[in-house]
C-alpha cells in the first residue's frame, strides 16, 4: 500500500477522534476480553498502539498505511459494542456491520475510500467456527491494495499482544504469536519486578527500559510489574553491574529533576528539640542541597519574642547597658544558639574519624578556638536550660560573636554573614568526603536489583530464603521484619510517615504488643521510598492517600506523554473553566449532574488545555519574557525567539508555551529545532513544571499520585469519597485505580480486575449492593463506573442541599427510605423538593438502572 496517497493527519489527531467515538458509544463500559477486565475502548487503543509501534520497528510503511492500520486496529473488535452480536470468532462483515463500521470511521474523518480498504482487510479466517462462516468469507469485499502485512500485524500480532494480561506466566505467550513475529524477523522478551514500591520501582522500570533500548529492543506492552519488548535475534543479557549502574543513574535523574522544583536540601532540616538533621542523605546530595539546607535553617530559626528575664537577669546586668538593648542582645544570642545547634547536627553526620578535622575547619571559619568550639557545641546540644547551662550556652554564643567582630549593628547582615560562613565550610568538607556520605546510589541500586524477577541477573533463592527467615523469626520471637515489605529491617519507623503505631502488621509475633523492642521497623528501601515521596509534598505525608493509576491500554510514546501530562494536571486541577482536581469531589458531582456526557470530552479538553495553558501560566510566562529576559523590547524578543508573526506579548508567550509543550524530549547535546534558545527554554519549562500539579512516580507502567485525605472519622464516608475519586480517575485516564490502605506499603496485587480497588467496610459493601452497585472481589466493575458516578453525584448534591455540615449525611441518604430524606428537607430547608426527588429517583432506581439511564436514553 506504500504507493497510495501519503497525505494524512498526524497519528495522534486520528487517535483523539477515534477515542472520542469510542467514548460516545460507551466502549469504556464494555468488556473486551472475558476475565481480562479490560474495556473495549482500552483494548482498541492497545491494538492500535501496538500496531503503530510494530510498524515503526519493521519500517517501510507510508503515513497512509499507518492511518489505515490505525483505523483497522481500533475497530478490530467493534462488534463487541453490541453484546448480543459479539459472539466468538464472528469476524464476518454483514451488511449491517459494514454500515456500522463505516459510521464509526466516518466519525473520525476517514474517507469512503479509506473505509473500503479497511473493510476489505477486516475479515480474516482465524477463529471461524463453521462452514457457513467460511462461506461468508468469500462474499467479503477485497482490499484494493496488497495489505497482507497490515492484516497480519493487526489480527495475528497486535490483537494477541494487546490481549496478554500477564506475560510473565508460562504459556501466556502462544507459539503461534512467536511464529507470526518470526515472519517479520522479530522476537519477544520482557522484564518483571516485584513488589511495586512506587517511586523506587518507577526508577527500576525506567532503568530497564533504557538498558533494553540500548541493545535494540523496543517496549511494546506495559504492565504495572513489567514490560514486554520486541526486537531482532536472541533476547539480550545483562550483567549485575550493568543493571545496578542503570538503576543508580535512574535514581540520580529523579533527584536531579526534583532539585529543579523542590528545595531538596530543606527536607534535611529537622526540629530543634528532636531530630536536628531529618535526612542527612538529602543534605549531602550536592552543593545546591547544602545551600538549600542552610537557607531553610536561617528562615526557620527566629528570634524569640520574649526572654526569661528572671533566669537571665545576671547576664542582662553583666553587659551594663540599657535594659531594652540588653534584651535585644539576649534575643540575638538565643537565635544564634539555635543556629549553632544545627551546626552541631551537621558535624554529627560526618564519620567519627573525620569530626576532629571538621571541627577544626568550623573553628577556623568562625574565628573561635578549637577546644572552645567543641565544648560549646556540646553544651548547645543539651536540651537543658537550667541557669548554669544557660549561662554556658550564652558564653559560647558570645565568643562566636566576638570572633566575628563584636556585637553587630545590623542583625540581618550579621546572620547573612554567619550563613555564608557555615554554608561554605559545609561545602568544603562535603567535597572532601566520599560520595556515600550523602545518598549512596550504589547501595540502594544493589538492593533494588533484588526486586527484579526477570531477566535473571542473580540467584533468587538467597533472597527468598532471607525474606522467609526474617518473617518466620518475627513470628516466633517477636523480632520484626520490615513492616511494609518483609525484608530485613534497619530502623524503627516514625509517626511522621505511618501515623499511629497501632496499625496492623503481619510481621510481628501473633498477639504481641507494638512497643519497646517490638517497634514497627522498615528496611532501607521502604525508608527511602517514604523520604522520596516526602520531597514532593510540603505537608505531613501521613495525611496523603495513595492512588496507583494502572493503564488499561498500552500507549505508544505520543499517548504516554499526554497521559503523563493529564495526570500531573488533574491532581491539582486546571483553571476555573477547566477540569477540577480529583479531591474537589463536590465540583465534580455538580458538573456530572448538570451534563454527564461532558465527561467524555474531558480527556480531550485536558489535552487541549495542556497545549493552551491557563491564563495564570500565560501571564507568568509573559511577565518573565517581557520584564526579566527582554526588558520590554518585543522586537528583540520576536527576533531571538524566531517568532516574527506574533503581534503582542500575550500572543508571543502563548506561542512559546505551545512550542515547548509539544516539542519532543531532547537528549543531551541535542539541539532544538523550534528556534527557542536553550537558556530561555529551561526558564519557561521550569515555570510550566511548577504549574503542572503534583505527581510522584511516572512510567508507562503506572502513575503513583498523592492526594490529601478526606477528613472524616467515619470509615464508610471516606471509602465512598475515595471510590468516587478512583472512579473519576479510571474514567478520565482509561486506567484501573488502586487506592492503598497503608501509606508506603508496596503494591503486591497489581493485576487489574475492574475499574477501582479500595478497602470497603462490610456494611458499605451491602449498601452499594442495595443501589445496584455490586463490588466484585472489592473491585468496582468497569461496566458500573458511570452508574456509580451518576448515583454518588446525586448523593453529594442531595447531602449538601439537605444538611450542609452533617458529615454523616451521605450514609444517612443511602441507608434510609427516600421519604425520610424528603421529610427532613421539608421540615428544615423549606426548599424546592423537585431536585431532591429527581436525585433520589436516580439513587434508588433499581434493577433496570444501567448505562442507558445514565446517558438519558
Tab-separated table of N, CA and C in Angstrom, residues 6 39 107-108 227 354 391 405 425 445 462 468 477 825 857:
chain	number	residue	atom	x	y	z
A	6	UNK	N	-0.203	9.792	0.304
A	6	UNK	CA	0.527	9.857	1.568
A	6	UNK	C	0.164	11.077	2.391
A	39	UNK	N	-11.598	-2.856	29.174
A	39	UNK	CA	-12.722	-2.333	28.401
A	39	UNK	C	-12.452	-2.422	26.906
A	107	UNK	N	-16.992	9.081	11.578
A	107	UNK	CA	-16.975	9.991	12.723
A	107	UNK	C	-15.565	10.454	13.054
A	108	UNK	N	-14.575	9.660	12.628
A	108	UNK	CA	-13.169	10.025	12.838
A	108	UNK	C	-12.556	10.568	11.555
A	227	UNK	N	7.472	-4.989	31.574
A	227	UNK	CA	7.323	-4.502	30.206
A	227	UNK	C	7.714	-5.599	29.232
A	354	UNK	N	36.430	11.672	61.096
A	354	UNK	CA	36.601	12.963	60.416
A	354	UNK	C	36.210	14.151	61.284
A	391	UNK	N	23.874	29.818	81.028
A	391	UNK	CA	24.966	30.788	81.011
A	391	UNK	C	26.139	30.295	80.171
A	405	UNK	N	33.851	39.825	65.108
A	405	UNK	CA	33.971	41.276	65.069
A	405	UNK	C	33.162	42.031	66.088
A	425	UNK	N	31.741	26.462	54.622
A	425	UNK	CA	32.516	25.485	55.391
A	425	UNK	C	31.951	24.072	55.182
A	445	UNK	N	20.768	0.954	44.697
A	445	UNK	CA	20.602	0.268	43.413
A	445	UNK	C	20.836	-1.230	43.573
A	462	UNK	N	18.608	-17.163	47.474
A	462	UNK	CA	19.028	-16.496	48.725
A	462	UNK	C	18.071	-15.392	49.157
A	468	UNK	N	12.020	-15.040	53.961
A	468	UNK	CA	11.255	-16.007	54.756
A	468	UNK	C	11.810	-16.107	56.175
A	477	UNK	N	9.664	-15.199	67.532
A	477	UNK	CA	10.316	-14.482	68.640
A	477	UNK	C	9.854	-13.038	68.808
A	825	UNK	N	-35.861	17.471	54.511
A	825	UNK	CA	-35.713	18.683	53.699
A	825	UNK	C	-36.918	19.604	53.892
A	857	UNK	N	-31.118	7.784	28.010
A	857	UNK	CA	-31.849	7.098	26.946
A	857	UNK	C	-32.934	6.191	27.527
